[in-house]
Amino acid sequence: MSHAIQDRPVATVKRTGSLSSARLPRWSPIAIAAGSIAAGIGIGVAAGWHSKIQWGMIAALLFVLTTYALTTKVEGSRQAKDNVATSLVWVCFVLAVVPLVSLAWVTISKGMEVLDVYFLTHSMNGVLDAEAGGGVYHALLGTIEQVAIATVIAAPIGLLTAVYLVEYGGGKLAQAVTFFVDVMTGIPSIVAGLFILATWNLMLGFGPSGFAGAMALAILMMPVVVRSTEEMLKLVPNELREASLALGIPKWRTILKVVLPTAIGGITTGVMLAVARITGETAPVLLLVFGTKLINPNPFEGAQSSLPLYVYEQYAVGTDAAVSRAWAAALVLIAFVMILNLVARGIARWKAPKTGR
Amino acid sequence: MATTTPDIQRSRRAKSASRPGDRVFSGLSRGSGITLLVIMAAIAGFLTYRAALAISKDSTNFFTTFEWNPAGNPPVFGIAVLAFGTVVSSIIAMAIAVPVAIGIALFISHYAPRKLAKPLAYVVDLLAAVPSIIYGLWGAIFLVPYLDGLNKWLNEYFGWTYIFDKANDGPARNLFTVGILLAIMILPIITNVTREVFLQAPKMHEEAALALGATRWEVIRMSVLPFGRSGIISASMLGLGRALGETMAVAVVLSPSFLISGHLLDPGGGTFAQNIAAKFNEANEFGRDALIASGLVLFAITLLVNGAARWIIGRRKEYSGAAA
Amino acid sequence: MKLSRKNGLRASAIGALVVSGALVLSACGSDNNSETPAKEGGAKTSAAASNIACEGAKGQLLAAGSSAQKNAMDLWVKNFQAACSGVEINYQGIGSGGGITKFNQGQVAFAGSDSALKDEEVAESQKICKTGKGVNLPMVGGPIAIGYKLEGVDNLVLDASTIAKIFDNKITKWNDPAIAKLNPGAKLPDSTIQAFHRSDESGTTQNLGKYLSTAAAADWKHDPKSKSWPAQGGQAANGSSGVATAVKDAEGSIGYFELSYATANKISTVSINTGAAAPVAASSENASKAIAAAKVKGTGNDVALSLDYATKAEGAYPIVLVTYEIACDKGNKAETLPTLKAFLNYTVSEEGQKVLAEAGYAPLPAEIAAKVRAIVPTLS
């Protein structure tokens, strides 16, 4: 029937003193922000303060106070508190964004000054500290080798231990393992380095090598891999395991063919995130690999270099040429870590277990 | 959800243990558990043993001495300065980072336009992965000159408070700068975990509050923050753990000295990790044992912090209310 | 099933890509840095490389110690490696104290130190050099420049007494009357002096201390044999390069480091008023004049020197150091011994000593060099 109720747009009738009250215009936060930034710079310049940080802080303070004052006047104190909260949250955001963006910007802009294909494919052989030139290849190779060896050591042990804890766990051994993994998750990286220095390098007399650094990195990696793999394995629904067992499949095949493939995306992500973390660890490497200017492709013998160690060494030298090299190496290191992270997250999304979160 | 009752486990084990494949595989995984246990226990044992050796030969009180000279005759070394430096810089870092991280997490989960929130969360996730040496490089080359001006201003206007009184006119390579740099470093980690927690706050509570006419801030204050309290604490402890153990950023930025000074704007001081990195080259065997002892103290502090966090979270679990 | 096979194929394809990428990466780097277009010094070094005897030198040699000699050591290593292929010498500039500690623990083949071994250190070295002990072989000398950064003041002149008081925190302002008296006409500002010293155990610190206790005994009462900084106050930095960078960055700062660091960072250096007719600037020639008066105080294979820090000779720069290479006279590790001897032979030879003067160091006086040249072949 044509008398069906139709939705007609209700004409907005402006009624005074009822459900709606005066509101600040929508462009007011931006206007207040612009005003306070201008005032902050103005006060800073007038008082002779040169630090941009102080200008920023004055602007932020003015922003919050002005918002509170104006909103209280126009809208009332509850809305004023709400607006202050909003402005504080925005201030926090800007406060955090500024140094992090500055870090990224500075690393990229200063790093690109020296970074080129030559830099990536040559070592520092024959380049004196104060001279420009040379490259980061020896450090890159060292990092890749040390991280690869550390992963080869830590990932299988960590994985199998997590499998043991989740699938076979519950006894005294599992409790002890869980306790120690918990404890060792918090070990400072330099203490792990000290341990390997005191035992492998000195007590056993092997001297510095990439392998020693890899062992310290493996110590740091193992608890992290165990924890993240455990979490992923626990996410696999029990029904899958029970269905497999009900079909008469032995437990070990269940784990290998059902549980692990389901969790493999998360496990890979966890391992790659752990790898990204240890790639950037300077402290243990500083103690263990001695550092060198030449390419040493043998991680088991002789001093090697490493990317974070290279950054630290070049910074310590202090000459302009060396600091430029440090920035370029820092850029390479960040790029390396970021690529690992992005790939890890990509794998996570590709292989996400459908657990209906 | 993955742990089954002991009876089912036992009978399951009884049936499947007979197959050779099961025996091999369970032996393999059990073996690797034992290997891990042995490695970790050996590390803990070795470090404790050597630390005890060093402390027993220390001619003065390990915890209250203000000097580091294990090669001296008699050996004199103590961690008072290091403990002070570590604790103070971490407190400053937490005081700055935790509120700002909560703010950013709220921003990403509740305030930002939805299209901006996801990429922002992704970027903050990536920032958590930046290695610490790069923070050190940026801090020493960029942050320190900027903070020079701030230090002078603090000294001028807040110098009446003991901590901001600058007795020495040096560049800003002090514990205050280290605290600020650590805050910037631990911000992404705390933000990430806190943001995850806030995103899991029950939507029903929020919508109910909104339906009752609460402003956005009141909604957050009433339903999101109480829900996320234990998550915020665990995130903060994660950040604190990282700040305590941070070596390279501190080593690059701080101008070291072995004095405790309440004037936080004066260059000087030391932290556990920075001291190890600075002194390990000159340390003979006994000196290394002394450094190991200081490293263990740091380790113990980190353990205490993690344990306290877990206790607080365990207590609050009963009151968190939301069974998401 | 089809799905898992496709995923498996995809995964193994990615894996193969990663492995082949890694193989390519490990093969595509080069140690040859001599073709950089920006390099100017290439021609000089290839000429000097022709006379170096490489007999038996191969493999890796690890060394550590004095940061003061690091720039000289880098130059020597560069020339030696250019002449002898297959040799790799790694020198860590961790400070004289660190070098001696590492040597006494057998971690390095030789140590570089600006201060001779103390008796306890010699006793410790006997555990490592089982049939011998550690000996000091002087190899390079250099002026310890007092670098400063003060706007508008280009030629600062100080004497031992003012330097001692500055580093001891007794003179705290740049316009102090003692400094003004030595620098008539200079516009000294009213700012605080930021004095930087070494945070690690340094032979440079020890040599400066010996100079100050000899030439300004009334003002410097600290232990001259101490490798760690003995005075209160001031700020610390790690290594010669750390102090140099700190001075380069901070206005109104002053610090001490070997001359090559001042040159590399373009830091102005102080001229010393020794009581001679004119203040002496820090330079290789002026340092050589002071080192020429060194006397050998070691016996047998040990060539430890005692330097004359109180020299008032015309044009002699008094704050000098001599860096020793410390090795075992007998009982060096067999694998690294040939490389060690070949390298030390080169550094003490005439070509080796010739490269020092341009680099901001002072070559050894002729008699001392001759003594060392006789000892190096006898190391075993």
Tab-separated table of C-alpha atoms in Angstrom, chain B residues 69 71 168-171 173 254-257 259 267 277-285 288, chain C residues 92 94 97-98 101-102 105 107 124 192 194 196 199-201 232 234-238 249-250:
chain	number	residue	atom	x	y	z
B	69	ASN	CA	89.140	-0.871	41.364
B	71	ALA	CA	92.771	-4.702	40.159
B	168	ASN	CA	79.044	21.961	36.544
B	169	ASP	CA	78.723	23.713	33.220
B	170	GLY	CA	79.289	20.721	31.002
B	171	PRO	CA	77.401	19.485	27.927
B	173	ARG	CA	75.785	14.136	28.965
B	254	LEU	CA	76.720	9.374	29.244
B	255	SER	CA	79.979	10.950	30.325
B	256	PRO	CA	81.045	8.459	32.966
B	257	SER	CA	82.318	9.122	36.440
B	259	LEU	CA	80.225	9.644	41.831
B	267	PRO	CA	77.573	15.004	33.631
B	277	ALA	CA	80.903	-2.256	28.528
B	278	ALA	CA	83.439	0.370	29.605
B	279	LYS	CA	85.581	-1.752	31.907
B	280	PHE	CA	85.658	-5.235	30.398
B	281	ASN	CA	88.702	-4.532	28.224
B	282	GLU	CA	90.908	-3.612	31.142
B	283	ALA	CA	89.611	-6.360	33.399
B	284	ASN	CA	91.778	-9.322	34.237
B	285	GLU	CA	90.103	-12.480	35.492
B	288	ARG	CA	85.781	-9.836	35.037
C	92	GLN	CA	92.211	-2.322	18.873
C	94	ILE	CA	91.447	0.302	23.877
C	97	GLY	CA	96.021	-0.499	30.407
C	98	GLY	CA	93.598	-2.601	28.385
C	101	THR	CA	95.791	-6.747	30.408
C	102	LYS	CA	94.885	-8.467	27.159
C	105	GLN	CA	95.917	-13.003	29.346
C	107	GLN	CA	94.421	-12.671	24.005
C	124	GLU	CA	102.303	-11.671	35.125
C	192	THR	CA	83.958	27.994	32.712
C	194	GLN	CA	85.465	22.277	30.630
C	196	PHE	CA	88.195	16.525	29.608
C	199	SER	CA	87.930	7.477	31.490
C	200	ASP	CA	89.974	4.386	30.602
C	201	GLU	CA	93.466	3.420	31.778
C	232	GLN	CA	88.849	15.271	40.820
C	234	GLY	CA	86.329	17.579	34.914
C	235	GLN	CA	84.594	15.193	32.571
C	236	ALA	CA	85.642	11.861	31.170
C	237	ALA	CA	85.606	10.398	27.688
C	238	ASN	CA	86.688	7.030	26.372
C	249	ASP	CA	82.087	19.599	20.155
C	250	ALA	CA	82.069	21.592	23.388
